Coordinates of C-alpha atoms in Angstrom, one line a residue:
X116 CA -17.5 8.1 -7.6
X117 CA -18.1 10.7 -10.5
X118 CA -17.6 9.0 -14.2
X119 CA -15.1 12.3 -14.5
X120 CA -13.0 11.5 -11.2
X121 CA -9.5 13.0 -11.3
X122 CA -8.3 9.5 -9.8
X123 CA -9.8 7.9 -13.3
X124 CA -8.4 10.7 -15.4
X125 CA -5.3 12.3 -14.2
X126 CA -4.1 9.6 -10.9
X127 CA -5.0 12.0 -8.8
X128 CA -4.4 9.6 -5.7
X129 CA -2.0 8.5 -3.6
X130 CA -1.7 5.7 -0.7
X131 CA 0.5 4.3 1.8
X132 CA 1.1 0.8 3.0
X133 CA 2.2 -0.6 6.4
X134 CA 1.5 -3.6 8.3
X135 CA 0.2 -4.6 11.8
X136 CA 1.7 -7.5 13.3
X137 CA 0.8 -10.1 16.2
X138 CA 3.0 -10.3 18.8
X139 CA 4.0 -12.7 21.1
X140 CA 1.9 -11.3 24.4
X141 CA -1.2 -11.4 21.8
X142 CA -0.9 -8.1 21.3
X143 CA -1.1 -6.0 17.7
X144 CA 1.1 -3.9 16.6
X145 CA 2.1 -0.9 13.8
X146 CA 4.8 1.0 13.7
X147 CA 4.3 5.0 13.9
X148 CA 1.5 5.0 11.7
X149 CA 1.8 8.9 12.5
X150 CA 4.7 8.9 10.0
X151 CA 2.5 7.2 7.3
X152 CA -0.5 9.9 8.1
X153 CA 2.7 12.8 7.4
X154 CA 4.1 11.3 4.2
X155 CA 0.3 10.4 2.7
X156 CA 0.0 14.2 3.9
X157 CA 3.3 15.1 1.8
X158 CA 1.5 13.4 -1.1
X159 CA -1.4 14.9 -0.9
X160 CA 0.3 18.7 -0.8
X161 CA 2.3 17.7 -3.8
X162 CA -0.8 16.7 -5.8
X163 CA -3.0 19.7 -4.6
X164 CA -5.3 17.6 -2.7
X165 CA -6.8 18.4 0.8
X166 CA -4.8 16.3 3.7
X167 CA -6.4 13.7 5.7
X168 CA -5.4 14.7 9.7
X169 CA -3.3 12.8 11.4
X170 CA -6.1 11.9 13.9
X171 CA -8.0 10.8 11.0
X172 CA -5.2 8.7 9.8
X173 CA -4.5 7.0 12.7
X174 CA -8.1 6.1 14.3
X175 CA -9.2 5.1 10.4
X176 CA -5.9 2.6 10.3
X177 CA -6.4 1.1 13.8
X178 CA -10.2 0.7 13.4
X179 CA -9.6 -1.2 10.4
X180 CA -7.2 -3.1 12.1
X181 CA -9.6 -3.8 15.0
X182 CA -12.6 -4.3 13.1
X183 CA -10.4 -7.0 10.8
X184 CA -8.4 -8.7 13.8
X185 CA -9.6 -11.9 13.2
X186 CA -7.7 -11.9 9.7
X187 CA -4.2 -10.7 11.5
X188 CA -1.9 -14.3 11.4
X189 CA -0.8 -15.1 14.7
X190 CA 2.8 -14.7 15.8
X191 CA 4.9 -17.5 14.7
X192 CA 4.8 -19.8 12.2
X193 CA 2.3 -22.1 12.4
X194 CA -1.0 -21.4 12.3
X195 CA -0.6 -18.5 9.6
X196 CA -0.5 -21.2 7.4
X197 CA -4.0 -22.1 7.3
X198 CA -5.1 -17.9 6.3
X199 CA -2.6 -17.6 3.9
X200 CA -2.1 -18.1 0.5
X201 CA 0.4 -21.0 -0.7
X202 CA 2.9 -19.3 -1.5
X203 CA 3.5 -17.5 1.7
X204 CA 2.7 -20.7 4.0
X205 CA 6.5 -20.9 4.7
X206 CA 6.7 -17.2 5.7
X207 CA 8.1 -16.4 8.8
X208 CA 6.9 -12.9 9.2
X209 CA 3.3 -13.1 8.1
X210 CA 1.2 -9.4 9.5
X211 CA -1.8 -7.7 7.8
X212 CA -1.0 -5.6 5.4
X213 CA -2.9 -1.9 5.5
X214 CA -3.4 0.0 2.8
X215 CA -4.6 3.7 3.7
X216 CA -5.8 5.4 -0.2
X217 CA -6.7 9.1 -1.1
X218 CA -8.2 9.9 -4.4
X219 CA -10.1 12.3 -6.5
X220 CA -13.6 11.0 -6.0
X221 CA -14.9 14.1 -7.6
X222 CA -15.8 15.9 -11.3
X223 CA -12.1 17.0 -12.4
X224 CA -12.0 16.6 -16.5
X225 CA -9.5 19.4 -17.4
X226 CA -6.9 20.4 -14.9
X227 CA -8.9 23.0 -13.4
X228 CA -10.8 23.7 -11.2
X229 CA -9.5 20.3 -8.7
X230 CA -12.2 17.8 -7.9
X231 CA -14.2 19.0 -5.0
X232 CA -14.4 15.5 -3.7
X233 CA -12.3 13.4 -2.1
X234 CA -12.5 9.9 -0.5
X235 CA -10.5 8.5 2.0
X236 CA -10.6 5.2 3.0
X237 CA -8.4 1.9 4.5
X238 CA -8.1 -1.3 3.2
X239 CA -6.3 -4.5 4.7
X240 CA -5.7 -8.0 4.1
X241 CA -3.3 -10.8 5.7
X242 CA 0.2 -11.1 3.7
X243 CA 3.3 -13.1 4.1
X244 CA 6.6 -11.5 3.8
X245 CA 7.1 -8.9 1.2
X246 CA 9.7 -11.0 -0.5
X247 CA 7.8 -14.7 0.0
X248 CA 10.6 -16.8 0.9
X249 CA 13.6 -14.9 -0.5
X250 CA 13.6 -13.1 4.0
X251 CA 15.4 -16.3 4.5
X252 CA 17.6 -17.4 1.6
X253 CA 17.7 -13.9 -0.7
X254 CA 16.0 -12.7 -3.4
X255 CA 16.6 -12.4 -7.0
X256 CA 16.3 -8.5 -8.1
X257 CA 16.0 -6.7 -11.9
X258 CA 17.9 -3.4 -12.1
X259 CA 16.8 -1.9 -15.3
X260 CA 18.1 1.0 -17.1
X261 CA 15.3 1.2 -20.0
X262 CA 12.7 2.3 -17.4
X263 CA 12.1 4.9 -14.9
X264 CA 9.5 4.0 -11.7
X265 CA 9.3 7.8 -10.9
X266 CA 9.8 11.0 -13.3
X267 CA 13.3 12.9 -11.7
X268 CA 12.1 16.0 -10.1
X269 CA 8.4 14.9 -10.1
X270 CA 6.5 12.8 -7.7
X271 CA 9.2 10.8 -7.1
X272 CA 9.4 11.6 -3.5
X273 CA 6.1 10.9 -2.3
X274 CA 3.3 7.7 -2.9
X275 CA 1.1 8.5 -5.9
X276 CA -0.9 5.5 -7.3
X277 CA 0.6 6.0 -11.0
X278 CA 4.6 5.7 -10.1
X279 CA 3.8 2.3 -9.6
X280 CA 2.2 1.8 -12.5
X281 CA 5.6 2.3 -14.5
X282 CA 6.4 -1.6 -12.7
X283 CA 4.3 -3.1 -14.4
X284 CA 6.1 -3.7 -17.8
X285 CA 9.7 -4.4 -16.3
X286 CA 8.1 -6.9 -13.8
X287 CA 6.0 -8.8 -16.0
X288 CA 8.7 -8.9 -19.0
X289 CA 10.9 -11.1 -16.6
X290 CA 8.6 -13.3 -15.5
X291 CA 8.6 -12.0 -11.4
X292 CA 5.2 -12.0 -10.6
X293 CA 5.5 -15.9 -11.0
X294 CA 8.1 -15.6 -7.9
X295 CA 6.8 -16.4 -4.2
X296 CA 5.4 -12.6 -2.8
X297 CA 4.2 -11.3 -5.8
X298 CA 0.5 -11.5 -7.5

């Protein structure tokens, strides 16, 4: 990746995140990941980048997936407790978690001309449930009106990597990421 990347620079990147699951007849399973390849593509348009195919999408998620099945939990409970963290032994719903990423790989310091290099790759990793425990008794929840996650009328609407960023100080100030499900 170039020292002058326009995902180091400007955040030109954006991701999506789904999860595979084991199911009872030992099979895995995603949901549509055809509608993750369209909104990553939705990103991508809004942020001037070139779109990864669907085909591209969907074969680079599932051999991910395939290549990493040994790190899906099995369905059920009980032995997803031995390849998962501590806090998420109690999960009920433990999957692997995919992470597909675009970004700016290439030279883009200054606005123009784009980067004319791009990277695409998937990522995964076994998870518990998105809220820890909270899937089966609730979950505590911050509602903030001193911060904004996404800039109205901006990217909002679609996954680039810097919305999230904006969590980071409202989460931390309240202590959350010391709750079950968040690092």
């Amino acid at each position: 990746m170039h020292i002058n990347a326009g995902a180091l620079h400007y955040g030109v990147s954006v991701f999506e995140g789904m999860k595979a699951f084991a199911c009872k007849d030992n099979k895995i399973r995603l949901l549509n990941p055809a509608l993750n390849a369209a909104r990553m593509q939705k990103g991508a348009d809004a942020l001037l980048m070139p779109q990864v195919p669907t085909d591209m999408f969907v074969n680079g998620v599932m051999e991910a997936v395939r290549r990493n099945r040994e790190f899906v939990p099995p369905y059920g409970r009980g032995t997803a407790e031995q390849m998962l963290s501590r806090c998420f032994r109690t999960c009920n719903n433990a999957s692997m978690y995919i992470r597909p990423l675009l970004f700016a790989s290439g030279q883009m310091l200054g606005l123009a001309p784009l980067a004319n290099e791009y990277t695409f790759f998937v990522t995964v990793l076994p998870a518990g449930g998105y809220f820890g425990k909270g899937s089966e008794v609730g979950v505590k929840a911050l509602v903030s009106s001193n911060h904004d996650r996404a800039a109205p009328k901006g990217l909002g609407s679609v996954k680039a990597a810097g919305n999230y960023a904006a969590d980071l100080s409202p989460v931390h100030q309240v202590g959350l990421p010391n709750l079950c499900g968040t690092r």
